[in-house]
Short mmCIF file of C-alpha atoms and ligand atoms in Angstrom, two decimals:
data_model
loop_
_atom_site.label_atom_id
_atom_site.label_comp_id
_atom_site.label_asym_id
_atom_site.label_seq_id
_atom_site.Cartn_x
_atom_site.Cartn_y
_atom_site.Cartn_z
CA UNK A 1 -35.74 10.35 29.12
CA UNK A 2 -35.95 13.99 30.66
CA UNK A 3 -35.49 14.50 34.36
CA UNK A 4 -38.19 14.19 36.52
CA UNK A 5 -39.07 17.62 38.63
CA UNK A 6 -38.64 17.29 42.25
CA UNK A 7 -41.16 15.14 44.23
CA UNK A 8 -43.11 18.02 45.57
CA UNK A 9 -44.10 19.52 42.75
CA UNK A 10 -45.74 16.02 41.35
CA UNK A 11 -49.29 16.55 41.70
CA UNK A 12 -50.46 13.36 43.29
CA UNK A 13 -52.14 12.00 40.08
CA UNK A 14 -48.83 12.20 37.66
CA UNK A 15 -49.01 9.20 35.85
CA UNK A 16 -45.29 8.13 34.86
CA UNK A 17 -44.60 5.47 32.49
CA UNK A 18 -40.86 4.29 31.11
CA UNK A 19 -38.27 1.64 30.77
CA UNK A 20 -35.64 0.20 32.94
CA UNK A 21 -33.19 -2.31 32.48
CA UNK A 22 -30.76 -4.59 35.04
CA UNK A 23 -27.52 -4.97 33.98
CA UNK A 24 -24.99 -6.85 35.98
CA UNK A 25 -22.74 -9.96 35.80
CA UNK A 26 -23.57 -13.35 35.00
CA UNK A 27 -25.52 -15.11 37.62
CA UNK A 28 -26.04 -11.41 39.32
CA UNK A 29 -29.82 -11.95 39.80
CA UNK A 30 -31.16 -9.80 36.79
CA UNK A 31 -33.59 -12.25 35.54
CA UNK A 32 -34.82 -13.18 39.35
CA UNK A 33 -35.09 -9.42 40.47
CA UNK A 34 -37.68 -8.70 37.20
CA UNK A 35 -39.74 -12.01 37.67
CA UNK A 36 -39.74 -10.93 41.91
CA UNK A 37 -41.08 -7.26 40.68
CA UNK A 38 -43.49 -8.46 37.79
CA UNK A 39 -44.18 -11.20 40.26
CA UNK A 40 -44.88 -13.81 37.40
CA UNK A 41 -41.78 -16.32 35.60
CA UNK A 42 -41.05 -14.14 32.34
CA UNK A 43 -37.35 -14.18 32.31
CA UNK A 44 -36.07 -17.82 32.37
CA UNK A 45 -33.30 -18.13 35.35
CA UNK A 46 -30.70 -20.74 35.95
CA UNK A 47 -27.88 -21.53 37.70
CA UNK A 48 -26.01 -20.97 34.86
CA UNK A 49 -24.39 -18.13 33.85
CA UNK A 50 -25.43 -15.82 30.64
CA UNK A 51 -28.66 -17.83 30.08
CA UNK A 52 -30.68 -14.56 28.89
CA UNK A 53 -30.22 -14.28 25.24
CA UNK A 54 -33.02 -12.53 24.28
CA UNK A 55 -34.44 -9.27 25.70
CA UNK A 56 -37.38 -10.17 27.67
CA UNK A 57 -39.69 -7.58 28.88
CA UNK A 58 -41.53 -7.52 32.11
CA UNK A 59 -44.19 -4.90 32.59
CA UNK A 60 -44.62 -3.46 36.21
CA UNK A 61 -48.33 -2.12 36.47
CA UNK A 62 -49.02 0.45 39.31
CA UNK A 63 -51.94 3.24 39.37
CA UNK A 64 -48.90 5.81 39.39
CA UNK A 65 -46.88 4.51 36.72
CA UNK A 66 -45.91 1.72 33.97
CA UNK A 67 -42.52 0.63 34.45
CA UNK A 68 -41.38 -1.83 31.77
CA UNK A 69 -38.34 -3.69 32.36
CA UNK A 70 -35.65 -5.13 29.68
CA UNK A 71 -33.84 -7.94 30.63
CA UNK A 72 -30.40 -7.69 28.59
CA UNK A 73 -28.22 -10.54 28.51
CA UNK A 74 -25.39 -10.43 30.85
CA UNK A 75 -22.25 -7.54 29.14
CA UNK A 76 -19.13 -9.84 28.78
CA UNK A 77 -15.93 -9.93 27.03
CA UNK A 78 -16.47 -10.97 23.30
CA UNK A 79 -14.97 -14.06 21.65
CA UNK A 80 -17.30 -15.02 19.30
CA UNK A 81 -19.45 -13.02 16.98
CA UNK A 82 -22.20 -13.96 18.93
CA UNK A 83 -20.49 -12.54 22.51
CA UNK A 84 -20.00 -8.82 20.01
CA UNK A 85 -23.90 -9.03 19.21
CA UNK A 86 -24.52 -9.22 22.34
CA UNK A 87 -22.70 -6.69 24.03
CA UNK A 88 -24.47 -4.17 21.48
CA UNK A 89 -27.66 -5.19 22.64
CA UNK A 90 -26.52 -4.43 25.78
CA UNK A 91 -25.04 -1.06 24.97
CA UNK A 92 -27.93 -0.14 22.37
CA UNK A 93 -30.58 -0.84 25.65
CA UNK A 94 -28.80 1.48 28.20
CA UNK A 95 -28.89 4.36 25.58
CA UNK A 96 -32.79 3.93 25.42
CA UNK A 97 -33.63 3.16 28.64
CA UNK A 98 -34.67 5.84 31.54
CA UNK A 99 -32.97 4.42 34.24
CA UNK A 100 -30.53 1.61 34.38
CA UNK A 101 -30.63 -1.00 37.59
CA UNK A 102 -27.30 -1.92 38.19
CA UNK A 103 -26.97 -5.68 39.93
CA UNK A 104 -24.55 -6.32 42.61
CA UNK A 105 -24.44 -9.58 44.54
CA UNK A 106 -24.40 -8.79 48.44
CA UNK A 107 -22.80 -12.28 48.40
CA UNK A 108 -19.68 -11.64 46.50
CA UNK A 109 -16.57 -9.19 46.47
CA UNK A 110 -17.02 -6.70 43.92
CA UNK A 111 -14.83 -7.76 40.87
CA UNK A 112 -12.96 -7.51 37.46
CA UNK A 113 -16.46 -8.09 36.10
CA UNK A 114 -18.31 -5.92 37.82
CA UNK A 115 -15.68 -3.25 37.48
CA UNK A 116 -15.79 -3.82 33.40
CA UNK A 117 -19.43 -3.05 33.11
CA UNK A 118 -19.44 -0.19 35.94
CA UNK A 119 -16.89 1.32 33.38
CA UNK A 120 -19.15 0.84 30.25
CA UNK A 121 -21.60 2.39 32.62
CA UNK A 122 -20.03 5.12 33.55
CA UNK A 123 -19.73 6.42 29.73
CA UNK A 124 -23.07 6.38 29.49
CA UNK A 125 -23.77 9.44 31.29
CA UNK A 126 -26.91 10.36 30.59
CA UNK A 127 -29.30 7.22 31.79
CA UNK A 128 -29.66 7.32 35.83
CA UNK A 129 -28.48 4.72 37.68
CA UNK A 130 -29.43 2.79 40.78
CA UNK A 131 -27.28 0.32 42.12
CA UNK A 132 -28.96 -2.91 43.34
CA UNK A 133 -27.30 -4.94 45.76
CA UNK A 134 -28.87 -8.59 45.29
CA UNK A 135 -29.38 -11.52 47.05
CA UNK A 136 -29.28 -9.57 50.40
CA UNK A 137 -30.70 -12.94 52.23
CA UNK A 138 -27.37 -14.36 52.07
CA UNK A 139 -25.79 -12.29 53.71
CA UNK A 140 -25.67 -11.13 57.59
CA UNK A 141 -26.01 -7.40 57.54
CA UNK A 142 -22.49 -6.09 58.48
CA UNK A 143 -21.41 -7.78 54.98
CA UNK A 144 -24.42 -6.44 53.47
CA UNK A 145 -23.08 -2.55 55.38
CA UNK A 146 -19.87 -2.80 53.90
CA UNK A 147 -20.92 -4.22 50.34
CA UNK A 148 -22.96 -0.90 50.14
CA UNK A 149 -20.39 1.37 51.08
CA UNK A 150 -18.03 -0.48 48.47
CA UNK A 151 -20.75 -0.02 46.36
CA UNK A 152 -20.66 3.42 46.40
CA UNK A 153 -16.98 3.85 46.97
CA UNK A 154 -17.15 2.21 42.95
CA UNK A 155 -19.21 5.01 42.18
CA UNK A 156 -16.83 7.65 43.49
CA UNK A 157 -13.73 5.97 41.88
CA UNK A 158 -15.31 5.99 37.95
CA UNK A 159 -17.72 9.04 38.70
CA UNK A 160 -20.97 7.38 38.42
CA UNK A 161 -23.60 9.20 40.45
CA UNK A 162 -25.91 6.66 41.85
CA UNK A 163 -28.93 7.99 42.26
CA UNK A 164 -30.01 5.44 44.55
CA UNK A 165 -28.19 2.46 45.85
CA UNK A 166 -30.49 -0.76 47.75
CA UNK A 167 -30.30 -3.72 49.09
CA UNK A 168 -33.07 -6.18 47.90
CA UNK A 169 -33.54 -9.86 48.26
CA UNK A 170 -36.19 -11.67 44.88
CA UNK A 171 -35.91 -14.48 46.99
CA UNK A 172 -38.12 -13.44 50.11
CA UNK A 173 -38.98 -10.14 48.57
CA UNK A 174 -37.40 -7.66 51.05
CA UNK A 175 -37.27 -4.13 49.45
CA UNK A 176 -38.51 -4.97 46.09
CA UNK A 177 -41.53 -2.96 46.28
CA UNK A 178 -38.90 -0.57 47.87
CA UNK A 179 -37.29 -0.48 44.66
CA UNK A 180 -39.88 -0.39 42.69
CA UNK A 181 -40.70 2.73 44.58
CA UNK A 182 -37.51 4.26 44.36
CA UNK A 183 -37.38 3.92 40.20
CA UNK A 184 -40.50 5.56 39.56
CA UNK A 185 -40.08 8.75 40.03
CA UNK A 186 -37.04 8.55 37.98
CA UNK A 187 -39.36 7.69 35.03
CA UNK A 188 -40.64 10.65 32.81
CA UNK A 189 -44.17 11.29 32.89
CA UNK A 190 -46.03 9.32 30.76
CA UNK A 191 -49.45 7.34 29.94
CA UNK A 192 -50.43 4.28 30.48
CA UNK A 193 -47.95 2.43 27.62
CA UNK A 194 -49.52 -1.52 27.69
CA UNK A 195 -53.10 -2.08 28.41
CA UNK A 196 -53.14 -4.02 31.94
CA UNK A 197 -52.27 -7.07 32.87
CA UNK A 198 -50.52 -7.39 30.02
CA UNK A 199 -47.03 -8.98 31.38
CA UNK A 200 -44.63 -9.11 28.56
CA UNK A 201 -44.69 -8.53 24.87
CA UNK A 202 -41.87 -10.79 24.28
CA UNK A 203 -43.18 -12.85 21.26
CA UNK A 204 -44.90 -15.95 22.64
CA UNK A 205 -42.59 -18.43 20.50
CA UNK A 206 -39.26 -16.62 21.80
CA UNK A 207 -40.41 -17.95 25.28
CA UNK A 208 -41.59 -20.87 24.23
CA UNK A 209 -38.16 -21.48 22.48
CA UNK A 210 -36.14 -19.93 25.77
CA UNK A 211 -38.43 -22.93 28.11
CA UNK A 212 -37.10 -25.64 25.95
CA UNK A 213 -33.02 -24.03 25.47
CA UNK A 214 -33.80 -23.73 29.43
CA UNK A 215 -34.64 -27.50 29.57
CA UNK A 216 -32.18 -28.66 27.37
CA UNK A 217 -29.43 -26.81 29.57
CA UNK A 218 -30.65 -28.46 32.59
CA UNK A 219 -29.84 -32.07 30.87
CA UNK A 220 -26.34 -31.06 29.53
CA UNK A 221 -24.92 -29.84 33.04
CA UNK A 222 -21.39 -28.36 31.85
CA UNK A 223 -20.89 -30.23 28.46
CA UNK A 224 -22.44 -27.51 25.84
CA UNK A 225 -24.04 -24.46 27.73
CA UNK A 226 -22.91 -22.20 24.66
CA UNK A 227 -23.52 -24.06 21.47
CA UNK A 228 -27.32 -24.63 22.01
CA UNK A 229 -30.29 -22.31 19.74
CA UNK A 230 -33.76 -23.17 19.94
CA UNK A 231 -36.42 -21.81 17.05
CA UNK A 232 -39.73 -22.65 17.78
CA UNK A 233 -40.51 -23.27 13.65
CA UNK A 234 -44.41 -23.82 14.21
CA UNK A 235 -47.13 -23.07 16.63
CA UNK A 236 -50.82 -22.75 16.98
CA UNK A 237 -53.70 -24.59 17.87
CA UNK A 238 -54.45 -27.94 16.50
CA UNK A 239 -57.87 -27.40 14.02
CA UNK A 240 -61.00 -29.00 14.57
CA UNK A 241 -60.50 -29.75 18.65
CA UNK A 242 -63.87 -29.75 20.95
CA UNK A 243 -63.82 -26.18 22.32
CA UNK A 244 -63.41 -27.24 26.15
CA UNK A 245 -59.92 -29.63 24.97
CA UNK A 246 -57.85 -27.24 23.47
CA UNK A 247 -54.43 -28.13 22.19
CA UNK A 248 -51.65 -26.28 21.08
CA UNK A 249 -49.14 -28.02 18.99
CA UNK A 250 -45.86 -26.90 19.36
CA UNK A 251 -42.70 -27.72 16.75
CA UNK A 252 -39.09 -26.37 18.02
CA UNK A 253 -35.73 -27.22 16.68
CA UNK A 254 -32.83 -27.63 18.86
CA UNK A 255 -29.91 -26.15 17.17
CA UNK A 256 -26.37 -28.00 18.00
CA UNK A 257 -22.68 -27.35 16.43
CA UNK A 258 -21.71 -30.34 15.85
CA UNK A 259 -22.71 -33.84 15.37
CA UNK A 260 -20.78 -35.09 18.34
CA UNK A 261 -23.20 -33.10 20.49
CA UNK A 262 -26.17 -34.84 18.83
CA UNK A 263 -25.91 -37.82 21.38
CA UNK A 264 -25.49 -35.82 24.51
CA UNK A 265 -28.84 -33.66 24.28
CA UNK A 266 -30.82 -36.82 23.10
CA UNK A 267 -29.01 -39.60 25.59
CA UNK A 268 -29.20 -43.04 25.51
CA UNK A 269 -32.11 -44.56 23.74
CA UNK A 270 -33.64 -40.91 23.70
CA UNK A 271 -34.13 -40.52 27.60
CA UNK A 272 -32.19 -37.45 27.87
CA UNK A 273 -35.08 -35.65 25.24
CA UNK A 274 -37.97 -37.20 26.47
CA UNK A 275 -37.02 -35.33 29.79
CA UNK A 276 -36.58 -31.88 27.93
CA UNK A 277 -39.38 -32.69 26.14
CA UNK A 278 -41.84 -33.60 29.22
CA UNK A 279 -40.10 -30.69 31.76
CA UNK A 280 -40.61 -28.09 29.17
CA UNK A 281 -43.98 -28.76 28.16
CA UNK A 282 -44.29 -28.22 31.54
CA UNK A 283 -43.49 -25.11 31.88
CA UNK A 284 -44.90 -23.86 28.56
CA UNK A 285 -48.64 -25.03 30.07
CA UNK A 286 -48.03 -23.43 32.75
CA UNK A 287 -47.30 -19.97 30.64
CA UNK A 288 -49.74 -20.13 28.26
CA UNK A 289 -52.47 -22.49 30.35
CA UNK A 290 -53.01 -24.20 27.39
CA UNK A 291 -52.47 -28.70 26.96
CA UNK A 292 -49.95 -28.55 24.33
CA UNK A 293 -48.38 -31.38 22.34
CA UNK A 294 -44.38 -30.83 22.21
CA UNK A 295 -42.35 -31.88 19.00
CA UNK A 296 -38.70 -31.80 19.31
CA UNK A 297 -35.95 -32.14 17.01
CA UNK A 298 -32.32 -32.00 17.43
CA UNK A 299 -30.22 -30.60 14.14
CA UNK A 300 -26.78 -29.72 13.79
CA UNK A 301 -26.07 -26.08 12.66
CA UNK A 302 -22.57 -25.94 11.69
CA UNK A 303 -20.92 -23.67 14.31
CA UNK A 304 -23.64 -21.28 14.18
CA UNK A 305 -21.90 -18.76 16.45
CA UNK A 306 -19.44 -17.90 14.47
CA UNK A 307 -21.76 -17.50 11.30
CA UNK A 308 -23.85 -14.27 10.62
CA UNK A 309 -26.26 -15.79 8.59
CA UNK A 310 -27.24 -18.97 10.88
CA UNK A 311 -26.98 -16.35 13.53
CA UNK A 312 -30.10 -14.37 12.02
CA UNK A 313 -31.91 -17.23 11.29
CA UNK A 314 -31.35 -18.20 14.79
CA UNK A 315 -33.37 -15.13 15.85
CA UNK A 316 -29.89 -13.30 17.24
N1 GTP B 401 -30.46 -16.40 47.67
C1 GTP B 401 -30.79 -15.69 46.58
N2 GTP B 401 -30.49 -16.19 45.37
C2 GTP B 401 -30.84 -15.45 44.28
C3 GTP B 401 -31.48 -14.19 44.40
N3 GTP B 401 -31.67 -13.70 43.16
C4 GTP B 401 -31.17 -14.62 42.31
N4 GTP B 401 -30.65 -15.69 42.98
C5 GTP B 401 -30.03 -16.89 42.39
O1 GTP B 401 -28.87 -16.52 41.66
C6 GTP B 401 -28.76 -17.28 40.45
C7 GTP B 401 -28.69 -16.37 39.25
O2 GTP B 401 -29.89 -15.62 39.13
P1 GTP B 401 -30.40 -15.06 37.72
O3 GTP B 401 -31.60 -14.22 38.01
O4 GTP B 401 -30.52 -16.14 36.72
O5 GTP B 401 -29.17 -14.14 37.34
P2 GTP B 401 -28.94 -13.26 36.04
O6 GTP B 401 -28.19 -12.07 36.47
O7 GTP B 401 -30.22 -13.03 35.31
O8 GTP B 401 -28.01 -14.21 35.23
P3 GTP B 401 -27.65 -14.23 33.64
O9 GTP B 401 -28.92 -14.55 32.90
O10 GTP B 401 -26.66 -15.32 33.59
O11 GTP B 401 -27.07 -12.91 33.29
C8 GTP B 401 -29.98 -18.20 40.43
O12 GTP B 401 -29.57 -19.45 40.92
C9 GTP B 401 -30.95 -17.53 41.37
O13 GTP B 401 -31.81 -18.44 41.99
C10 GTP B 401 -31.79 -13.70 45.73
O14 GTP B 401 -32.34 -12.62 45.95
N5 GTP B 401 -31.39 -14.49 46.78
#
């Protein structure tokens, strides 16, 4: 965490090596923006909001530095004991972090939600912060002008000193090596932390789960974004398989809270789950390039937000 000296005095060889994190309203970009700058799918991404529960890490490798990034879930206003746990993650990540990204739309007014987390930001004084103004493709670049000036005007007002503030699009990539650039040197010096091409070291099984939750949202649309957990309960590969036809075998719970919800994640005669099942094994191939065989339950879990011990069972 200590300040890096000036540029010139960096011999050309300093290897620097640290952690950043994105923080930023729902839907602000934060899981986009690390997948665009570890340039492989580690945090999942959706269109809806507060879908990162877990805190995924993607690992930027560069000959001059490691940067590892923690996705947080999106800082909100508690109502359950499950919105509390979260916001400490939140604030327990900026306080161990060396810099903190801080995620702007370019497409949208700054407001009350922005504001709330620029003012939990601002009390964490230490931690340099960059402010990231995302999704600059939609936006024509007077709007993009002024959303950078009333980015920084924010800064003024609460007495945050950005130390940078850019405009970057995940989408068609402008300025994200630029911003890659730009948080390096605001990383301590450091070895190499993760051997290469090591991308995350997010247990396998918490992404497996966060595929299938992912899946399961798609189905549901706007009935139950909240009140869905997934545990992935077993996983390995099946014994006694010819070496070239590997197969993982994969068995995840899908937590509901009640058993009125039961119906809508499986659908009628059991369409809605095949799909889940099908698009997510899918998607978990495709992470772990492995055939696997998907097995997928749906329990209820009594209100599990609201309870501390299904939460910890629950992995929160
Ligand atoms: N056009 C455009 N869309 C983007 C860009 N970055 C993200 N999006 C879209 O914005 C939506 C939200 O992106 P996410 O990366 O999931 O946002 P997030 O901040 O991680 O959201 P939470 O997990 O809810 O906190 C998705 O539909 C993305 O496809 C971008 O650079 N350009």
């Amino acid at each position: 965490m200590s300040a890096p000296p000036p540029a010139s005095d960096t011999p050309a060889d300093t290897h620097r090596s640290g952690f950043a994190c994105f923080v930023g309203r729902p839907n602000a970009g934060k899981s986009t923006l690390t997948n665009a700058l570890v340039g492989t799918k580690v945090a999942i991404t959706s269109t809806r909001p507060q879908t990162t529960r877990h805190t995924v890490r993607g690992i930027v490798h560069r000959d001059d530095a490691q940067l590892v990034l923690v996705d947080t879930p999106g800082l909100h206003k508690p109502r359950t004991l499950l919105g509390e746990r979260l916001n400490d993650v939140v604030r327990s990540t900026w306080a161990e972090v060396d810099v903190i990204g801080f995620c702007l739309p370019a497409d949208q007014k700054i407001g009350p939600g922005d504001r709330f987390i620029a003012q939990e930001l601002a009390e964490s004084r230490k931690t340099p912060k960059v402010a990231v103004v995302t999704k600059s493709d939609l936006v024509d670049p007077p709007a993009l002008a002024a959303q950078l000036l009333a980015v920084e005007r924010l800064g003024q007002e609460l007495g945050i000193g950005w130390s940078e503030i850019v405009p970057v699009s995940a989408v068609d990539g402008h300025q994200v090596g630029l911003l890659a650039d730009l948080l390096v040197p605001l990383l301590p010096e450091g070895p190499v932390l993760y051997p290469d091409g090591e991308l995350t070291d997010e247990p396998e099984r918490v992404m497996v789960a966060e595929l299938i939750r992912e899946a399961t949202l798609e189905g549901v649309r706007d009935e139950l974004p909240h009140s869905i957990a997934v545990v992935v309960e077993e996983m390995g590969p099946r014994p006694n398989r010819p070496r070239d036809k590997p197969l993982l075998d994969v068995h995840a719970n899908i937590f509901i809270e009640r058993p009125s919800q039961k119906g809508i994640v499986i659908g009628p005669k059991g369409r809605r789950l095949k799909e889940v099942g099908s698009t997510s094994r899918v998607h978990i191939e495709a992470l772990l390039g492995t055939p696997v065989y998907l097995d997928l339950h749906v329990k209820v879990a009594k209100d599990w937000q609201r309870d501390p011990k299904q939460l910890r069972r629950l992995g929160f």
